[in-house]
Structures are given as C-alpha cells and as structure tokens.
Amino acid sequence: MGTDAHRLDQLLRSLRVWDPQVTELPAFDPAAAPADPLDLFTAWFADAVAAGQTEPHTPSLATSDEAGLPDVRTVMLHGADADGWSFATHATSRKGRQLTARPYAALGFYWAVLGRQVRVRGRVTAAPATESAADLHARSTGALAAALTGHQSEVLPSYDALDRASRAAWERAEREPDAPVPTWTLYRVRAQEVEFFQGDARRRHVRLRYRREGDEGGGGWVRELLWP
C-alpha cells in the first residue's frame, strides 16, 4: 500500500458515524407517520434546521445520460409541494441535457446531526418558462449573476474568461434585476418513491418507504418497512 493510500486508510478508520457528542438519534415510530410523505419530509426538514444541520437544503441529485451512465452532484432545493421536489439549472447544462434524454432523477438528503436520510426518486418535469423566470428573480442578485454568467458545464478556456464573464454578469444583474435567462429552468421530481431512514445506535435502523400505486405513480401512497 502506498503512503497516500495508507494515510487515507488511517483517516477512514479514525472516523466514526454518529458520534454521540454531535449526533442525536431520535426515536422514530413508522406506525405514527403521516399518510403523505411530504408531511413527514416537512417535519424532518424542520427538525434538521432546529438541530443545526449545515445546509439541510442541499441534496445530492442523481441523473443518467443517454447511455445510462449515472451522474451525481449537490444542488439546492427550491421547494417541495404536491407537484414535487424542485431544483433549478440551465437546460443546456450537463444535468439539463441528461434530464432531457432521460427525465428521471433521484434526490438524497443526509442530515447527519439526527442520523437521518431521505431519498426521493421519480419522473422529472420542467416548469413553464414564466415560472422558471419567477423562481430565479425571487432569489438573490448573486443567483441571477451566476445564471447570467452561463456556459454551465462547458469547457472553460481560462480562469480569466470566467472572471470577465462573471464581472459582466454581476454588473447586469445589479443594473437589470429582471434580466431574462432563457435557459434557466425549474425542474420538479414527481416522487414515485420516498424513503425515510432513521439511524439507530444498535444498527436497528428504521426504513419507511412510501410508494405510489398505479401506472406512472398516479395513485395513492403505500407505506412499507424495509430491512436495514
């Protein structure tokens, strides 16, 4: 084993999951869970915020390309309602192109301070352009400047090119707060499955899955427990 690999191995073995000094593992009774997963998600999200979880609104987003190869990155949750869990990006970005080719995705939330995970997966739809624009313009000047910079996922010739584009985008965002960004798109994951995971110190983890009935998940929710 090389020096770097040995150091990595030592670091990995020195760490522990759910250190009781920083993590509380609350009890979770799945029999008392609400009928709709959105209600439980909202409650768990509020718990994570109250417990001081860093950036609880930044899940991992998994997509796949035309060849079926997976991809994953961290995004910001823009909302969650009866229409689905939403995030935004340029339609021309890598994930935007992947969603056009294969309109399915999964979101993974991990709230370490409570030993909780939430997994959401389902079909993805793009919101109308007017709604996508309204979502963007309701956000910060920095968010608009980043969207105006554009070219997301394209090869960057130099950092200077980014610096120039970013400066121009910031100037425009401050001068024109309603500047249009035609490629900016709000996407929604209409969940077919939502799984809630509550960690347990004795590894008797609770996994509660909500699964939609019917074709394309058009029916009601079925709740079922899963082995950890």
PDB file of C-alpha atoms in Angstrom:
ATOM      1  CA  MET A   1       0.000   0.000   0.000  1.00  0.00           C
ATOM      2  CA  GLY A   2       1.400   3.415  -0.982  1.00  0.00           C
ATOM      3  CA  THR A   3       1.942   6.213   1.521  1.00  0.00           C
ATOM      4  CA  ASP A   4      -1.078   8.225   0.387  1.00  0.00           C
ATOM      5  CA  ALA A   5      -3.333   5.163   0.358  1.00  0.00           C
ATOM      6  CA  HIS A   6      -2.110   4.178   3.836  1.00  0.00           C
ATOM      7  CA  ARG A   7      -2.787   7.698   5.126  1.00  0.00           C
ATOM      8  CA  LEU A   8      -6.276   7.635   3.641  1.00  0.00           C
ATOM      9  CA  ASP A   9      -6.913   4.228   5.210  1.00  0.00           C
ATOM     10  CA  GLN A  10      -5.811   5.549   8.616  1.00  0.00           C
ATOM     11  CA  LEU A  11      -8.042   8.597   8.293  1.00  0.00           C
ATOM     12  CA  LEU A  12     -11.023   6.488   7.342  1.00  0.00           C
ATOM     13  CA  ARG A  13     -10.522   4.155  10.288  1.00  0.00           C
ATOM     14  CA  SER A  14     -10.167   7.090  12.684  1.00  0.00           C
ATOM     15  CA  LEU A  15     -13.634   8.409  11.872  1.00  0.00           C
ATOM     16  CA  ARG A  16     -16.928   7.265  13.266  1.00  0.00           C
ATOM     17  CA  VAL A  17     -20.509   7.697  12.188  1.00  0.00           C
ATOM     18  CA  TRP A  18     -22.986   9.402  14.503  1.00  0.00           C
ATOM     19  CA  ASP A  19     -20.598  10.470  17.238  1.00  0.00           C
ATOM     20  CA  PRO A  20     -22.869  10.948  20.283  1.00  0.00           C
ATOM     21  CA  GLN A  21     -21.114  14.224  21.058  1.00  0.00           C
ATOM     22  CA  VAL A  22     -22.542  15.796  17.915  1.00  0.00           C
ATOM     23  CA  THR A  23     -25.359  13.489  16.830  1.00  0.00           C
ATOM     24  CA  GLU A  24     -28.716  12.708  18.408  1.00  0.00           C
ATOM     25  CA  LEU A  25     -30.576   9.649  17.134  1.00  0.00           C
ATOM     26  CA  PRO A  26     -34.250  10.334  17.879  1.00  0.00           C
ATOM     27  CA  ALA A  27     -36.795   7.564  18.074  1.00  0.00           C
ATOM     28  CA  PHE A  28     -38.994   7.131  15.028  1.00  0.00           C
ATOM     29  CA  ASP A  29     -42.275   5.243  15.118  1.00  0.00           C
ATOM     30  CA  PRO A  30     -43.238   4.495  11.492  1.00  0.00           C
ATOM     31  CA  ALA A  31     -46.734   3.474  12.588  1.00  0.00           C
ATOM     32  CA  ALA A  32     -47.349   7.098  13.561  1.00  0.00           C
ATOM     33  CA  ALA A  33     -46.052   8.512  10.267  1.00  0.00           C
ATOM     34  CA  PRO A  34     -48.486  10.648   8.227  1.00  0.00           C
ATOM     35  CA  ALA A  35     -50.200   9.306   5.132  1.00  0.00           C
ATOM     36  CA  ASP A  36     -48.398  11.698   2.790  1.00  0.00           C
ATOM     37  CA  PRO A  37     -44.575  11.683   2.604  1.00  0.00           C
ATOM     38  CA  LEU A  38     -44.469  15.442   2.039  1.00  0.00           C
ATOM     39  CA  ASP A  39     -45.835  15.986   5.537  1.00  0.00           C
ATOM     40  CA  LEU A  40     -43.127  13.806   7.064  1.00  0.00           C
ATOM     41  CA  PHE A  41     -40.444  15.436   4.909  1.00  0.00           C
ATOM     42  CA  THR A  42     -41.535  18.877   6.079  1.00  0.00           C
ATOM     43  CA  ALA A  43     -41.408  17.792   9.732  1.00  0.00           C
ATOM     44  CA  TRP A  44     -37.997  16.155   9.346  1.00  0.00           C
ATOM     45  CA  PHE A  45     -36.646  19.148   7.454  1.00  0.00           C
ATOM     46  CA  ALA A  46     -37.766  21.455  10.266  1.00  0.00           C
ATOM     47  CA  ASP A  47     -36.117  19.104  12.785  1.00  0.00           C
ATOM     48  CA  ALA A  48     -32.848  19.241  10.832  1.00  0.00           C
ATOM     49  CA  VAL A  49     -32.899  23.037  10.762  1.00  0.00           C
ATOM     50  CA  ALA A  50     -33.661  23.213  14.501  1.00  0.00           C
ATOM     51  CA  ALA A  51     -30.850  20.747  15.246  1.00  0.00           C
ATOM     52  CA  GLY A  52     -28.333  22.952  13.448  1.00  0.00           C
ATOM     53  CA  GLN A  53     -27.711  20.755  10.415  1.00  0.00           C
ATOM     54  CA  THR A  54     -25.433  22.597   7.992  1.00  0.00           C
ATOM     55  CA  GLU A  55     -27.141  23.354   4.665  1.00  0.00           C
ATOM     56  CA  PRO A  56     -30.019  20.876   5.058  1.00  0.00           C
ATOM     57  CA  HIS A  57     -31.472  22.139   1.779  1.00  0.00           C
ATOM     58  CA  THR A  58     -28.622  20.845  -0.406  1.00  0.00           C
ATOM     59  CA  PRO A  59     -29.382  17.279  -1.531  1.00  0.00           C
ATOM     60  CA  SER A  60     -27.436  15.116  -3.944  1.00  0.00           C
ATOM     61  CA  LEU A  61     -29.106  14.872  -7.344  1.00  0.00           C
ATOM     62  CA  ALA A  62     -28.590  11.717  -9.395  1.00  0.00           C
ATOM     63  CA  THR A  63     -29.318  11.561 -13.112  1.00  0.00           C
ATOM     64  CA  SER A  64     -28.146   9.398 -16.007  1.00  0.00           C
ATOM     65  CA  ASP A  65     -27.007  10.133 -19.540  1.00  0.00           C
ATOM     66  CA  GLU A  66     -28.217   8.689 -22.838  1.00  0.00           C
ATOM     67  CA  ALA A  67     -26.031   5.618 -22.344  1.00  0.00           C
ATOM     68  CA  GLY A  68     -27.453   5.020 -18.883  1.00  0.00           C
ATOM     69  CA  LEU A  69     -24.266   6.046 -17.061  1.00  0.00           C
ATOM     70  CA  PRO A  70     -25.033   7.637 -13.675  1.00  0.00           C
ATOM     71  CA  ASP A  71     -24.049  11.106 -12.563  1.00  0.00           C
ATOM     72  CA  VAL A  72     -24.433  12.889  -9.232  1.00  0.00           C
ATOM     73  CA  ARG A  73     -23.892  16.355  -7.805  1.00  0.00           C
ATOM     74  CA  THR A  74     -25.124  18.589  -4.985  1.00  0.00           C
ATOM     75  CA  VAL A  75     -27.919  21.061  -5.739  1.00  0.00           C
ATOM     76  CA  MET A  76     -30.161  23.427  -3.811  1.00  0.00           C
ATOM     77  CA  LEU A  77     -33.753  22.522  -3.051  1.00  0.00           C
ATOM     78  CA  HIS A  78     -36.042  25.288  -4.278  1.00  0.00           C
ATOM     79  CA  GLY A  79     -39.217  23.883  -2.792  1.00  0.00           C
ATOM     80  CA  ALA A  80     -41.390  20.831  -2.215  1.00  0.00           C
ATOM     81  CA  ASP A  81     -45.134  20.629  -2.685  1.00  0.00           C
ATOM     82  CA  ALA A  82     -47.820  18.447  -4.220  1.00  0.00           C
ATOM     83  CA  ASP A  83     -46.171  18.908  -7.635  1.00  0.00           C
ATOM     84  CA  GLY A  84     -42.824  17.557  -6.468  1.00  0.00           C
ATOM     85  CA  TRP A  85     -39.387  18.423  -5.101  1.00  0.00           C
ATOM     86  CA  SER A  86     -37.882  21.260  -7.145  1.00  0.00           C
ATOM     87  CA  PHE A  87     -34.409  22.461  -8.133  1.00  0.00           C
ATOM     88  CA  ALA A  88     -33.138  24.619 -10.988  1.00  0.00           C
ATOM     89  CA  THR A  89     -30.356  24.676 -13.545  1.00  0.00           C
ATOM     90  CA  HIS A  90     -29.662  25.642 -17.149  1.00  0.00           C
ATOM     91  CA  ALA A  91     -31.439  23.356 -19.611  1.00  0.00           C
ATOM     92  CA  THR A  92     -28.163  23.386 -21.564  1.00  0.00           C
ATOM     93  CA  SER A  93     -26.057  22.203 -18.607  1.00  0.00           C
ATOM     94  CA  ARG A  94     -24.905  18.619 -18.275  1.00  0.00           C
ATOM     95  CA  LYS A  95     -27.706  17.680 -15.915  1.00  0.00           C
ATOM     96  CA  GLY A  96     -30.206  19.615 -18.024  1.00  0.00           C
ATOM     97  CA  ARG A  97     -29.223  17.653 -21.120  1.00  0.00           C
ATOM     98  CA  GLN A  98     -29.358  14.401 -19.174  1.00  0.00           C
ATOM     99  CA  LEU A  99     -32.851  15.187 -17.924  1.00  0.00           C
ATOM    100  CA  THR A 100     -33.968  15.890 -21.478  1.00  0.00           C
ATOM    101  CA  ALA A 101     -32.667  12.498 -22.594  1.00  0.00           C
ATOM    102  CA  ARG A 102     -33.851  10.588 -19.511  1.00  0.00           C
ATOM    103  CA  PRO A 103     -36.437  12.545 -17.483  1.00  0.00           C
ATOM    104  CA  TYR A 104     -35.970  10.633 -14.243  1.00  0.00           C
ATOM    105  CA  ALA A 105     -33.896  11.535 -11.210  1.00  0.00           C
ATOM    106  CA  ALA A 106     -33.253  10.833  -7.544  1.00  0.00           C
ATOM    107  CA  LEU A 107     -32.557  13.183  -4.637  1.00  0.00           C
ATOM    108  CA  GLY A 108     -30.691  12.182  -1.498  1.00  0.00           C
ATOM    109  CA  PHE A 109     -30.813  14.257   1.698  1.00  0.00           C
ATOM    110  CA  TYR A 110     -28.448  13.397   4.564  1.00  0.00           C
ATOM    111  CA  TRP A 111     -28.907  15.095   7.915  1.00  0.00           C
ATOM    112  CA  ALA A 112     -26.039  13.736   9.994  1.00  0.00           C
ATOM    113  CA  VAL A 113     -26.922  15.567  13.227  1.00  0.00           C
ATOM    114  CA  LEU A 114     -30.016  13.366  13.508  1.00  0.00           C
ATOM    115  CA  GLY A 115     -28.784  10.270  11.682  1.00  0.00           C
ATOM    116  CA  ARG A 116     -31.471  10.722   9.048  1.00  0.00           C
ATOM    117  CA  GLN A 117     -31.673  10.285   5.304  1.00  0.00           C
ATOM    118  CA  VAL A 118     -34.485  10.951   2.852  1.00  0.00           C
ATOM    119  CA  ARG A 119     -34.420   9.513  -0.661  1.00  0.00           C
ATOM    120  CA  VAL A 120     -36.761  10.760  -3.393  1.00  0.00           C
ATOM    121  CA  ARG A 121     -36.982   9.378  -6.911  1.00  0.00           C
ATOM    122  CA  GLY A 122     -39.360   9.757  -9.811  1.00  0.00           C
ATOM    123  CA  ARG A 123     -40.095  11.398 -13.117  1.00  0.00           C
ATOM    124  CA  VAL A 124     -38.826  14.928 -13.725  1.00  0.00           C
ATOM    125  CA  THR A 125     -40.795  17.682 -15.435  1.00  0.00           C
ATOM    126  CA  ALA A 126     -39.733  21.193 -16.420  1.00  0.00           C
ATOM    127  CA  ALA A 127     -41.803  24.124 -15.213  1.00  0.00           C
ATOM    128  CA  PRO A 128     -43.114  26.677 -17.728  1.00  0.00           C
ATOM    129  CA  ALA A 129     -40.663  29.428 -18.686  1.00  0.00           C
ATOM    130  CA  THR A 130     -42.628  32.072 -16.791  1.00  0.00           C
ATOM    131  CA  GLU A 131     -42.495  30.056 -13.588  1.00  0.00           C
ATOM    132  CA  SER A 132     -38.785  29.335 -14.005  1.00  0.00           C
ATOM    133  CA  ALA A 133     -38.110  33.048 -14.508  1.00  0.00           C
ATOM    134  CA  ALA A 134     -40.177  33.997 -11.460  1.00  0.00           C
ATOM    135  CA  ASP A 135     -38.275  31.493  -9.334  1.00  0.00           C
ATOM    136  CA  LEU A 136     -34.926  32.907 -10.452  1.00  0.00           C
ATOM    137  CA  HIS A 137     -35.880  36.542  -9.999  1.00  0.00           C
ATOM    138  CA  ALA A 138     -37.186  35.877  -6.498  1.00  0.00           C
ATOM    139  CA  ARG A 139     -33.644  34.915  -5.494  1.00  0.00           C
ATOM    140  CA  SER A 140     -30.521  36.923  -4.741  1.00  0.00           C
ATOM    141  CA  THR A 141     -28.527  39.164  -7.052  1.00  0.00           C
ATOM    142  CA  GLY A 142     -25.748  36.599  -6.838  1.00  0.00           C
ATOM    143  CA  ALA A 143     -28.052  33.836  -8.044  1.00  0.00           C
ATOM    144  CA  LEU A 144     -29.067  35.944 -11.047  1.00  0.00           C
ATOM    145  CA  ALA A 145     -25.443  36.856 -11.775  1.00  0.00           C
ATOM    146  CA  ALA A 146     -24.447  33.196 -11.695  1.00  0.00           C
ATOM    147  CA  ALA A 147     -27.279  32.323 -14.087  1.00  0.00           C
ATOM    148  CA  LEU A 148     -26.338  35.183 -16.405  1.00  0.00           C
ATOM    149  CA  THR A 149     -22.722  34.029 -16.488  1.00  0.00           C
ATOM    150  CA  GLY A 150     -23.981  30.958 -18.342  1.00  0.00           C
ATOM    151  CA  HIS A 151     -21.921  28.306 -20.151  1.00  0.00           C
ATOM    152  CA  GLN A 152     -22.530  25.844 -17.290  1.00  0.00           C
ATOM    153  CA  SER A 153     -20.681  22.525 -17.797  1.00  0.00           C
ATOM    154  CA  GLU A 154     -18.837  23.804 -20.886  1.00  0.00           C
ATOM    155  CA  VAL A 155     -15.040  23.643 -21.073  1.00  0.00           C
ATOM    156  CA  LEU A 156     -13.510  26.801 -19.552  1.00  0.00           C
ATOM    157  CA  PRO A 157     -10.525  28.120 -21.568  1.00  0.00           C
ATOM    158  CA  SER A 158      -9.055  30.059 -18.631  1.00  0.00           C
ATOM    159  CA  TYR A 159      -9.977  31.460 -15.229  1.00  0.00           C
ATOM    160  CA  ASP A 160      -9.646  34.952 -16.710  1.00  0.00           C
ATOM    161  CA  ALA A 161     -12.522  34.149 -19.077  1.00  0.00           C
ATOM    162  CA  LEU A 162     -14.693  33.235 -16.087  1.00  0.00           C
ATOM    163  CA  ASP A 163     -13.629  36.383 -14.236  1.00  0.00           C
ATOM    164  CA  ARG A 164     -14.598  38.627 -17.158  1.00  0.00           C
ATOM    165  CA  ALA A 165     -17.929  36.888 -17.720  1.00  0.00           C
ATOM    166  CA  SER A 166     -18.761  36.949 -14.026  1.00  0.00           C
ATOM    167  CA  ARG A 167     -17.950  40.653 -13.677  1.00  0.00           C
ATOM    168  CA  ALA A 168     -20.190  41.495 -16.630  1.00  0.00           C
ATOM    169  CA  ALA A 169     -22.964  39.280 -15.251  1.00  0.00           C
ATOM    170  CA  TRP A 170     -22.831  40.917 -11.827  1.00  0.00           C
ATOM    171  CA  GLU A 171     -22.987  44.389 -13.381  1.00  0.00           C
ATOM    172  CA  ARG A 172     -26.019  43.405 -15.439  1.00  0.00           C
ATOM    173  CA  ALA A 173     -27.756  41.674 -12.501  1.00  0.00           C
ATOM    174  CA  GLU A 174     -27.388  44.818 -10.381  1.00  0.00           C
ATOM    175  CA  ARG A 175     -28.487  47.069 -13.234  1.00  0.00           C
ATOM    176  CA  GLU A 176     -31.271  44.821 -14.534  1.00  0.00           C
ATOM    177  CA  PRO A 177     -32.739  42.676 -11.706  1.00  0.00           C
ATOM    178  CA  ASP A 178     -35.341  41.215 -14.081  1.00  0.00           C
ATOM    179  CA  ALA A 179     -32.814  40.257 -16.770  1.00  0.00           C
ATOM    180  CA  PRO A 180     -34.036  37.196 -18.701  1.00  0.00           C
ATOM    181  CA  VAL A 181     -32.112  33.928 -18.692  1.00  0.00           C
ATOM    182  CA  PRO A 182     -33.966  31.777 -21.252  1.00  0.00           C
ATOM    183  CA  THR A 183     -32.109  28.548 -20.466  1.00  0.00           C
ATOM    184  CA  TRP A 184     -32.715  28.730 -16.702  1.00  0.00           C
ATOM    185  CA  THR A 185     -35.239  26.033 -15.849  1.00  0.00           C
ATOM    186  CA  LEU A 186     -37.071  24.982 -12.718  1.00  0.00           C
ATOM    187  CA  TYR A 187     -37.364  21.184 -12.556  1.00  0.00           C
ATOM    188  CA  ARG A 188     -39.610  19.081 -10.349  1.00  0.00           C
ATOM    189  CA  VAL A 189     -39.152  15.484  -9.259  1.00  0.00           C
ATOM    190  CA  ARG A 190     -42.632  13.972  -9.002  1.00  0.00           C
ATOM    191  CA  ALA A 191     -41.887  11.254  -6.490  1.00  0.00           C
ATOM    192  CA  GLN A 192     -42.792   7.663  -7.192  1.00  0.00           C
ATOM    193  CA  GLU A 193     -40.903   6.593  -4.078  1.00  0.00           C
ATOM    194  CA  VAL A 194     -39.842   8.463  -0.947  1.00  0.00           C
ATOM    195  CA  GLU A 195     -37.825   6.638   1.682  1.00  0.00           C
ATOM    196  CA  PHE A 196     -37.154   7.858   5.224  1.00  0.00           C
ATOM    197  CA  PHE A 197     -34.184   6.386   7.110  1.00  0.00           C
ATOM    198  CA  GLN A 198     -33.672   6.844  10.836  1.00  0.00           C
ATOM    199  CA  GLY A 199     -30.354   5.608  12.173  1.00  0.00           C
ATOM    200  CA  ASP A 200     -30.152   3.560  15.357  1.00  0.00           C
ATOM    201  CA  ALA A 201     -27.109   3.144  17.604  1.00  0.00           C
ATOM    202  CA  ARG A 202     -27.550  -0.658  17.640  1.00  0.00           C
ATOM    203  CA  ARG A 203     -27.921  -0.729  13.843  1.00  0.00           C
ATOM    204  CA  ARG A 204     -31.639  -1.450  14.000  1.00  0.00           C
ATOM    205  CA  HIS A 205     -32.253   1.335  11.541  1.00  0.00           C
ATOM    206  CA  VAL A 206     -35.816   2.220  10.623  1.00  0.00           C
ATOM    207  CA  ARG A 207     -36.539   2.475   6.898  1.00  0.00           C
ATOM    208  CA  LEU A 208     -40.005   3.581   5.861  1.00  0.00           C
ATOM    209  CA  ARG A 209     -40.791   3.716   2.156  1.00  0.00           C
ATOM    210  CA  TYR A 210     -43.753   5.478   0.579  1.00  0.00           C
ATOM    211  CA  ARG A 211     -44.564   4.074  -2.856  1.00  0.00           C
ATOM    212  CA  ARG A 212     -47.181   5.355  -5.284  1.00  0.00           C
ATOM    213  CA  GLU A 213     -49.683   2.903  -6.655  1.00  0.00           C
ATOM    214  CA  GLY A 214     -50.795   2.813 -10.280  1.00  0.00           C
ATOM    215  CA  ASP A 215     -49.100   3.383 -13.616  1.00  0.00           C
ATOM    216  CA  GLU A 216     -46.502   6.152 -13.547  1.00  0.00           C
ATOM    217  CA  GLY A 217     -47.216   6.544  -9.854  1.00  0.00           C
ATOM    218  CA  GLY A 218     -50.591   8.162 -10.369  1.00  0.00           C
ATOM    219  CA  GLY A 219     -52.355   6.558  -7.412  1.00  0.00           C
ATOM    220  CA  GLY A 220     -52.212   6.911  -3.642  1.00  0.00           C
ATOM    221  CA  TRP A 221     -49.363   6.084  -1.310  1.00  0.00           C
ATOM    222  CA  VAL A 222     -48.489   2.669   0.078  1.00  0.00           C
ATOM    223  CA  ARG A 223     -46.272   2.585   3.172  1.00  0.00           C
ATOM    224  CA  GLU A 224     -43.918  -0.314   3.834  1.00  0.00           C
ATOM    225  CA  LEU A 225     -40.965  -1.051   6.078  1.00  0.00           C
ATOM    226  CA  LEU A 226     -37.627  -2.181   4.635  1.00  0.00           C
ATOM    227  CA  TRP A 227     -34.872  -4.249   6.184  1.00  0.00           C
ATOM    228  CA  PRO A 228     -31.895  -2.044   7.077  1.00  0.00           C
TER     229      PRO A 228
END
